[in-house]
PDB file of C-alpha atoms in Angstrom:
ATOM      1  CA  SER A   1      11.069  -2.188  12.789  1.00  0.00           C
ATOM      2  CA  GLN A   2      12.411  -3.904   9.723  1.00  0.00           C
ATOM      3  CA  THR A   3      11.468  -2.537   6.327  1.00  0.00           C
ATOM      4  CA  ILE A   4      12.544  -2.988   2.736  1.00  0.00           C
ATOM      5  CA  HIS A   5      12.489  -0.277   0.102  1.00  0.00           C
ATOM      6  CA  GLN A   6      12.720  -0.564  -3.661  1.00  0.00           C
ATOM      7  CA  TRP A   7      12.940   2.148  -6.274  1.00  0.00           C
ATOM      8  CA  PRO A   8      11.957   3.239  -8.737  1.00  0.00           C
ATOM      9  CA  ALA A   9       8.485   1.706  -8.591  1.00  0.00           C
ATOM     10  CA  THR A  10       7.901   2.015 -12.312  1.00  0.00           C
ATOM     11  CA  LEU A  11      10.113   2.802 -15.246  1.00  0.00           C
ATOM     12  CA  VAL A  12      10.012   2.700 -19.014  1.00  0.00           C
ATOM     13  CA  GLN A  13      13.346   2.365 -20.769  1.00  0.00           C
ATOM     14  CA  PRO A  14      14.388   2.079 -24.423  1.00  0.00           C
ATOM     15  CA  VAL A  15      16.206  -0.981 -25.687  1.00  0.00           C
ATOM     16  CA  GLY A  16      19.938  -0.579 -25.241  1.00  0.00           C
ATOM     17  CA  SER A  17      19.722   1.822 -22.338  1.00  0.00           C
ATOM     18  CA  PRO A  18      21.280   1.103 -18.919  1.00  0.00           C
ATOM     19  CA  LEU A  19      19.346   0.071 -15.825  1.00  0.00           C
ATOM     20  CA  SER A  20      19.803   0.506 -12.125  1.00  0.00           C
ATOM     21  CA  LEU A  21      17.300  -0.722  -9.556  1.00  0.00           C
ATOM     22  CA  GLU A  22      18.020  -0.183  -5.901  1.00  0.00           C
ATOM     23  CA  CYS A  23      16.916  -2.034  -2.805  1.00  0.00           C
ATOM     24  CA  THR A  24      17.659  -1.116   0.796  1.00  0.00           C
ATOM     25  CA  VAL A  25      16.738  -2.791   4.046  1.00  0.00           C
ATOM     26  CA  GLU A  26      16.328  -1.073   7.399  1.00  0.00           C
ATOM     27  CA  GLY A  27      16.270  -2.448  10.906  1.00  0.00           C
ATOM     28  CA  THR A  28      18.549  -5.424  10.451  1.00  0.00           C
ATOM     29  CA  SER A  29      22.186  -6.215   9.824  1.00  0.00           C
ATOM     30  CA  ASN A  30      23.898  -8.676   7.498  1.00  0.00           C
ATOM     31  CA  PRO A  31      20.699  -9.846   5.835  1.00  0.00           C
ATOM     32  CA  ASN A  32      20.577 -12.319   2.964  1.00  0.00           C
ATOM     33  CA  LEU A  33      19.276 -10.375  -0.020  1.00  0.00           C
ATOM     34  CA  TYR A  34      17.597 -11.586  -3.201  1.00  0.00           C
ATOM     35  CA  TRP A  35      16.509 -10.306  -6.603  1.00  0.00           C
ATOM     36  CA  TYR A  36      13.607 -12.042  -8.333  1.00  0.00           C
ATOM     37  CA  ARG A  37      11.984 -11.281 -11.673  1.00  0.00           C
ATOM     38  CA  GLN A  38       8.447 -12.013 -12.767  1.00  0.00           C
ATOM     39  CA  ALA A  39       7.668 -11.783 -16.457  1.00  0.00           C
ATOM     40  CA  ALA A  40       4.074 -11.022 -17.429  1.00  0.00           C
ATOM     41  CA  GLY A  41       1.776 -13.917 -16.555  1.00  0.00           C
ATOM     42  CA  ARG A  42       4.603 -16.090 -15.256  1.00  0.00           C
ATOM     43  CA  GLY A  43       6.128 -17.226 -11.984  1.00  0.00           C
ATOM     44  CA  LEU A  44       8.972 -15.731 -10.016  1.00  0.00           C
ATOM     45  CA  GLN A  45      12.500 -16.412 -11.193  1.00  0.00           C
ATOM     46  CA  LEU A  46      15.392 -16.082  -8.766  1.00  0.00           C
ATOM     47  CA  LEU A  47      18.095 -13.941 -10.400  1.00  0.00           C
ATOM     48  CA  PHE A  48      20.691 -13.209  -7.717  1.00  0.00           C
ATOM     49  CA  TYR A  49      21.235 -13.629  -4.041  1.00  0.00           C
ATOM     50  CA  SER A  50      23.814 -12.260  -1.631  1.00  0.00           C
ATOM     51  CA  VAL A  51      24.907 -13.405   1.806  1.00  0.00           C
ATOM     52  CA  GLY A  52      27.163 -10.409   2.459  1.00  0.00           C
ATOM     53  CA  ILE A  53      28.906  -7.316   1.094  1.00  0.00           C
ATOM     54  CA  GLY A  54      30.480  -8.031  -2.266  1.00  0.00           C
ATOM     55  CA  GLN A  55      29.173 -11.621  -2.303  1.00  0.00           C
ATOM     56  CA  ILE A  56      26.845 -12.240  -5.230  1.00  0.00           C
ATOM     57  CA  SER A  57      25.554 -15.529  -6.571  1.00  0.00           C
ATOM     58  CA  SER A  58      23.903 -15.630  -9.970  1.00  0.00           C
ATOM     59  CA  GLU A  59      21.193 -18.179 -10.519  1.00  0.00           C
ATOM     60  CA  VAL A  60      20.674 -17.786 -14.249  1.00  0.00           C
ATOM     61  CA  PRO A  61      22.813 -16.388 -17.071  1.00  0.00           C
ATOM     62  CA  GLN A  62      21.337 -13.166 -18.351  1.00  0.00           C
ATOM     63  CA  ASN A  63      21.818  -9.588 -19.328  1.00  0.00           C
ATOM     64  CA  LEU A  64      21.800  -8.403 -15.738  1.00  0.00           C
ATOM     65  CA  SER A  65      24.248  -8.038 -12.881  1.00  0.00           C
ATOM     66  CA  ALA A  66      23.930  -7.374  -9.180  1.00  0.00           C
ATOM     67  CA  SER A  67      26.094  -5.651  -6.618  1.00  0.00           C
ATOM     68  CA  ARG A  68      26.073  -5.216  -2.879  1.00  0.00           C
ATOM     69  CA  PRO A  69      28.196  -2.207  -2.025  1.00  0.00           C
ATOM     70  CA  GLN A  70      26.874  -1.904   1.522  1.00  0.00           C
ATOM     71  CA  ASP A  71      25.456  -4.325   4.053  1.00  0.00           C
ATOM     72  CA  ARG A  72      21.850  -3.324   3.499  1.00  0.00           C
ATOM     73  CA  GLN A  73      21.963  -2.218  -0.123  1.00  0.00           C
ATOM     74  CA  PHE A  74      21.411  -4.429  -3.157  1.00  0.00           C
ATOM     75  CA  ILE A  75      21.546  -3.086  -6.703  1.00  0.00           C
ATOM     76  CA  LEU A  76      20.401  -4.690  -9.940  1.00  0.00           C
ATOM     77  CA  SER A  77      21.979  -3.338 -13.106  1.00  0.00           C
ATOM     78  CA  SER A  78      22.223  -3.737 -16.824  1.00  0.00           C
ATOM     79  CA  LYS A  79      24.502  -2.013 -19.310  1.00  0.00           C
ATOM     80  CA  LYS A  80      22.140  -2.506 -22.263  1.00  0.00           C
ATOM     81  CA  LEU A  81      18.531  -3.500 -21.788  1.00  0.00           C
ATOM     82  CA  LEU A  82      16.799  -6.031 -24.011  1.00  0.00           C
ATOM     83  CA  LEU A  83      13.094  -6.309 -24.687  1.00  0.00           C
ATOM     84  CA  SER A  84      13.118  -9.569 -22.740  1.00  0.00           C
ATOM     85  CA  ASP A  85      14.265  -7.723 -19.618  1.00  0.00           C
ATOM     86  CA  SER A  86      10.765  -6.318 -19.173  1.00  0.00           C
ATOM     87  CA  GLY A  87       9.102  -7.548 -16.020  1.00  0.00           C
ATOM     88  CA  PHE A  88       8.360  -7.059 -12.364  1.00  0.00           C
ATOM     89  CA  TYR A  89      11.537  -7.032 -10.284  1.00  0.00           C
ATOM     90  CA  LEU A  90      11.310  -7.911  -6.634  1.00  0.00           C
ATOM     91  CA  CYS A  91      13.901  -7.529  -3.938  1.00  0.00           C
ATOM     92  CA  ALA A  92      13.639  -9.642  -0.805  1.00  0.00           C
ATOM     93  CA  TRP A  93      15.504 -10.189   2.409  1.00  0.00           C
ATOM     94  CA  ARG A  94      15.574 -13.201   4.594  1.00  0.00           C
ATOM     95  CA  THR A  95      14.307 -13.159   8.140  1.00  0.00           C
ATOM     96  CA  GLY A  96      14.742 -16.004  10.537  1.00  0.00           C
ATOM     97  CA  LEU A  97      18.463 -16.427  10.109  1.00  0.00           C
ATOM     98  CA  MET A  98      18.432 -19.255  12.627  1.00  0.00           C
ATOM     99  CA  GLY A  99      16.932 -21.421   9.944  1.00  0.00           C
ATOM    100  CA  ALA A 100      13.484 -20.638   8.630  1.00  0.00           C
ATOM    101  CA  ASN A 101      13.546 -19.363   5.056  1.00  0.00           C
ATOM    102  CA  VAL A 102      11.064 -16.577   5.492  1.00  0.00           C
ATOM    103  CA  LEU A 103      11.531 -13.938   2.827  1.00  0.00           C
ATOM    104  CA  THR A 104      10.084 -10.455   3.056  1.00  0.00           C
ATOM    105  CA  PHE A 105       9.566  -8.839  -0.326  1.00  0.00           C
ATOM    106  CA  GLY A 106       9.612  -5.235  -1.366  1.00  0.00           C
ATOM    107  CA  ALA A 107       6.826  -3.613  -3.341  1.00  0.00           C
ATOM    108  CA  GLY A 108       8.610  -4.275  -6.620  1.00  0.00           C
ATOM    109  CA  SER A 109       9.842  -2.301  -9.615  1.00  0.00           C
ATOM    110  CA  ARG A 110       7.925  -2.676 -12.839  1.00  0.00           C
ATOM    111  CA  LEU A 111      10.198  -2.310 -15.873  1.00  0.00           C
ATOM    112  CA  THR A 112       8.976  -1.905 -19.428  1.00  0.00           C
ATOM    113  CA  VAL A 113      11.572  -1.992 -22.169  1.00  0.00           C
ATOM    114  CA  LEU A 114      10.413  -0.528 -25.478  1.00  0.00           C
TER     115      LEU A 114
ATOM    116  CA  ASP B   1      14.860 -28.471  -3.739  1.00  0.00           C
ATOM    117  CA  ALA B   2      11.739 -30.589  -3.636  1.00  0.00           C
ATOM    118  CA  LYS B   3       9.574 -30.401  -6.740  1.00  0.00           C
ATOM    119  CA  THR B   4       6.047 -29.331  -5.890  1.00  0.00           C
ATOM    120  CA  THR B   5       2.859 -29.731  -7.903  1.00  0.00           C
ATOM    121  CA  GLN B   6      -0.209 -27.541  -7.452  1.00  0.00           C
ATOM    122  CA  PRO B   7      -3.452 -27.178  -9.383  1.00  0.00           C
ATOM    123  CA  PRO B   8      -3.278 -24.081 -11.603  1.00  0.00           C
ATOM    124  CA  SER B   9      -6.516 -22.591 -10.332  1.00  0.00           C
ATOM    125  CA  MET B  10      -9.283 -22.979  -7.764  1.00  0.00           C
ATOM    126  CA  ASP B  11     -12.478 -21.189  -6.820  1.00  0.00           C
ATOM    127  CA  CYS B  12     -13.864 -20.709  -3.334  1.00  0.00           C
ATOM    128  CA  ALA B  13     -17.024 -19.080  -2.039  1.00  0.00           C
ATOM    129  CA  GLU B  14     -16.576 -16.152   0.292  1.00  0.00           C
ATOM    130  CA  GLY B  15     -16.840 -17.221   3.936  1.00  0.00           C
ATOM    131  CA  ARG B  16     -16.075 -20.841   3.191  1.00  0.00           C
ATOM    132  CA  ALA B  17     -12.826 -22.638   3.862  1.00  0.00           C
ATOM    133  CA  ALA B  18     -10.313 -22.679   1.043  1.00  0.00           C
ATOM    134  CA  ASN B  19      -8.257 -25.864   0.899  1.00  0.00           C
ATOM    135  CA  LEU B  20      -5.232 -25.607  -1.371  1.00  0.00           C
ATOM    136  CA  PRO B  21      -3.401 -28.862  -2.078  1.00  0.00           C
ATOM    137  CA  CYS B  22       0.257 -29.383  -2.849  1.00  0.00           C
ATOM    138  CA  ASN B  23       2.093 -32.540  -3.811  1.00  0.00           C
ATOM    139  CA  HIS B  24       5.760 -32.836  -2.883  1.00  0.00           C
ATOM    140  CA  SER B  25       6.480 -36.535  -3.215  1.00  0.00           C
ATOM    141  CA  THR B  26      10.252 -36.021  -3.590  1.00  0.00           C
ATOM    142  CA  ILE B  27      10.668 -33.911  -0.483  1.00  0.00           C
ATOM    143  CA  SER B  28      13.591 -34.969   1.682  1.00  0.00           C
ATOM    144  CA  GLY B  29      13.560 -35.351   5.419  1.00  0.00           C
ATOM    145  CA  ASN B  30      15.086 -31.964   6.187  1.00  0.00           C
ATOM    146  CA  GLU B  31      13.096 -29.907   3.707  1.00  0.00           C
ATOM    147  CA  TYR B  32      10.412 -27.642   5.028  1.00  0.00           C
ATOM    148  CA  VAL B  33       7.222 -26.823   3.174  1.00  0.00           C
ATOM    149  CA  TYR B  34       6.631 -23.082   2.800  1.00  0.00           C
ATOM    150  CA  TRP B  35       3.526 -21.290   1.605  1.00  0.00           C
ATOM    151  CA  TYR B  36       3.487 -17.803   0.162  1.00  0.00           C
ATOM    152  CA  ARG B  37       0.857 -15.852  -1.664  1.00  0.00           C
ATOM    153  CA  GLN B  38       1.007 -13.051  -4.187  1.00  0.00           C
ATOM    154  CA  ILE B  39      -1.814 -10.626  -4.607  1.00  0.00           C
ATOM    155  CA  HIS B  40      -1.902  -9.062  -8.054  1.00  0.00           C
ATOM    156  CA  SER B  41       0.894  -6.546  -8.668  1.00  0.00           C
ATOM    157  CA  GLN B  42       2.360  -6.965  -5.197  1.00  0.00           C
ATOM    158  CA  GLY B  43       5.340  -8.860  -3.831  1.00  0.00           C
ATOM    159  CA  PRO B  44       4.786 -12.336  -2.387  1.00  0.00           C
ATOM    160  CA  GLN B  45       3.769 -12.593   1.244  1.00  0.00           C
ATOM    161  CA  TYR B  46       4.851 -15.339   3.621  1.00  0.00           C
ATOM    162  CA  ILE B  47       1.969 -17.341   5.065  1.00  0.00           C
ATOM    163  CA  ILE B  48       3.218 -20.364   6.968  1.00  0.00           C
ATOM    164  CA  HIS B  49       5.743 -23.196   6.958  1.00  0.00           C
ATOM    165  CA  GLY B  50       6.122 -26.631   8.506  1.00  0.00           C
ATOM    166  CA  LEU B  51       8.192 -29.797   8.579  1.00  0.00           C
ATOM    167  CA  LYS B  52       6.196 -32.686   9.986  1.00  0.00           C
ATOM    168  CA  ASN B  53       3.590 -31.369  12.349  1.00  0.00           C
ATOM    169  CA  ASN B  54       0.503 -29.436  11.420  1.00  0.00           C
ATOM    170  CA  GLU B  55       0.892 -25.721  11.942  1.00  0.00           C
ATOM    171  CA  THR B  56      -1.529 -22.872  12.518  1.00  0.00           C
ATOM    172  CA  ASN B  57      -1.097 -19.124  12.688  1.00  0.00           C
ATOM    173  CA  GLU B  58      -3.318 -16.091  12.370  1.00  0.00           C
ATOM    174  CA  MET B  59      -3.447 -16.437   8.593  1.00  0.00           C
ATOM    175  CA  ALA B  60      -3.878 -20.125   7.890  1.00  0.00           C
ATOM    176  CA  SER B  61      -3.390 -23.736   8.861  1.00  0.00           C
ATOM    177  CA  LEU B  62      -0.978 -26.167   7.253  1.00  0.00           C
ATOM    178  CA  ILE B  63      -1.768 -29.868   7.239  1.00  0.00           C
ATOM    179  CA  ILE B  64       1.110 -32.163   6.255  1.00  0.00           C
ATOM    180  CA  THR B  65       0.461 -35.833   5.594  1.00  0.00           C
ATOM    181  CA  GLU B  66       2.294 -38.355   7.707  1.00  0.00           C
ATOM    182  CA  ASP B  67       4.420 -39.508   4.765  1.00  0.00           C
ATOM    183  CA  ARG B  68       5.132 -35.832   3.966  1.00  0.00           C
ATOM    184  CA  LYS B  69       4.337 -36.343   0.305  1.00  0.00           C
ATOM    185  CA  SER B  70       1.600 -33.756   0.273  1.00  0.00           C
ATOM    186  CA  SER B  71       0.182 -30.901   2.245  1.00  0.00           C
ATOM    187  CA  THR B  72      -2.878 -28.663   2.336  1.00  0.00           C
ATOM    188  CA  LEU B  73      -3.067 -24.992   3.133  1.00  0.00           C
ATOM    189  CA  ILE B  74      -6.358 -24.065   4.746  1.00  0.00           C
ATOM    190  CA  LEU B  75      -7.788 -20.565   4.831  1.00  0.00           C
ATOM    191  CA  PRO B  76     -10.627 -21.124   7.299  1.00  0.00           C
ATOM    192  CA  HIS B  77     -12.933 -18.304   6.220  1.00  0.00           C
ATOM    193  CA  ALA B  78     -11.904 -17.017   2.824  1.00  0.00           C
ATOM    194  CA  THR B  79     -12.575 -13.379   1.978  1.00  0.00           C
ATOM    195  CA  LEU B  80     -12.392 -11.547  -1.329  1.00  0.00           C
ATOM    196  CA  ARG B  81      -9.012 -10.187  -0.221  1.00  0.00           C
ATOM    197  CA  ASP B  82      -7.646 -13.732  -0.196  1.00  0.00           C
ATOM    198  CA  THR B  83      -7.849 -13.832  -3.997  1.00  0.00           C
ATOM    199  CA  ALA B  84      -4.221 -14.388  -5.003  1.00  0.00           C
ATOM    200  CA  VAL B  85      -1.703 -16.868  -6.388  1.00  0.00           C
ATOM    201  CA  TYR B  86      -0.600 -19.301  -3.689  1.00  0.00           C
ATOM    202  CA  TYR B  87       2.825 -20.894  -3.878  1.00  0.00           C
ATOM    203  CA  CYS B  88       3.901 -24.090  -2.168  1.00  0.00           C
ATOM    204  CA  ILE B  89       7.686 -24.448  -1.919  1.00  0.00           C
ATOM    205  CA  GLY B  90       9.956 -27.177  -0.604  1.00  0.00           C
ATOM    206  CA  GLU B  91      13.302 -25.887   0.547  1.00  0.00           C
ATOM    207  CA  GLY B  92      16.113 -27.127   2.711  1.00  0.00           C
ATOM    208  CA  TYR B  93      16.296 -25.596   6.150  1.00  0.00           C
ATOM    209  CA  ASN B  94      19.034 -23.008   6.497  1.00  0.00           C
ATOM    210  CA  GLN B  95      20.332 -23.378   2.954  1.00  0.00           C
ATOM    211  CA  GLY B  96      20.811 -19.745   2.036  1.00  0.00           C
ATOM    212  CA  GLY B  97      17.134 -19.020   1.837  1.00  0.00           C
ATOM    213  CA  LYS B  98      16.905 -19.680  -1.883  1.00  0.00           C
ATOM    214  CA  LEU B  99      13.236 -20.206  -2.448  1.00  0.00           C
ATOM    215  CA  ILE B 100      12.361 -21.427  -5.923  1.00  0.00           C
ATOM    216  CA  PHE B 101       8.806 -20.494  -6.801  1.00  0.00           C
ATOM    217  CA  GLY B 102       6.703 -22.632  -9.134  1.00  0.00           C
ATOM    218  CA  GLN B 103       3.560 -21.549 -10.964  1.00  0.00           C
ATOM    219  CA  GLY B 104       1.329 -21.748  -7.893  1.00  0.00           C
ATOM    220  CA  THR B 105      -2.441 -21.974  -7.608  1.00  0.00           C
ATOM    221  CA  GLU B 106      -4.567 -18.997  -8.567  1.00  0.00           C
ATOM    222  CA  LEU B 107      -7.313 -18.849  -5.958  1.00  0.00           C
ATOM    223  CA  SER B 108     -10.419 -16.855  -6.812  1.00  0.00           C
ATOM    224  CA  VAL B 109     -12.718 -16.110  -3.903  1.00  0.00           C
ATOM    225  CA  LYS B 110     -16.186 -15.318  -5.195  1.00  0.00           C
ATOM    226  CA  PRO B 111     -19.041 -13.545  -3.405  1.00  0.00           C
TER     227      PRO B 111
END
């Protein structure tokens, strides 16, 4: 079966520290992968998406970067966190590659920057 | 992407049908309407999608008006577990899967 894993689930980081969030997908190959962020009390913001290894598209300028070193691995990073980077980060992969845009989301990583 | 408009919040009595409206007057002919929901502190969950015809699955029904300018998601027998934020999204078919979420409708199912 197809599953998506995100970790860590929760983390608290000081301002200026680095960040690495990891997402892996099992049971599929060459998925489209996505990173979304949800700030407290707000909607989901698409940050990055990837259609293949090494192919990253950024949707908004920010203090974050994404990488896809392997087919089913998607990493969200920052060199120096800002307070505004706090939020709920969600990884998703796209099913229905014949057309339907059905995204399956992971459980999320809740980041608090202090 | 089609701009969608949803009421910010709605209440529904447990056991009754929940009808969640969505306006998408600028939707183009090849854009599907997708519905997702997000239960507090969880990732969004796909519910249903459609283009022109009404659709039904084990979770809900989707009614799309003939002019495609609006749609309604129907939860036939709402339960307390259906309390969530519901998102209506218009997105081009097979366009990289970039779903842009709006603010959604916060549905509260009350006993």
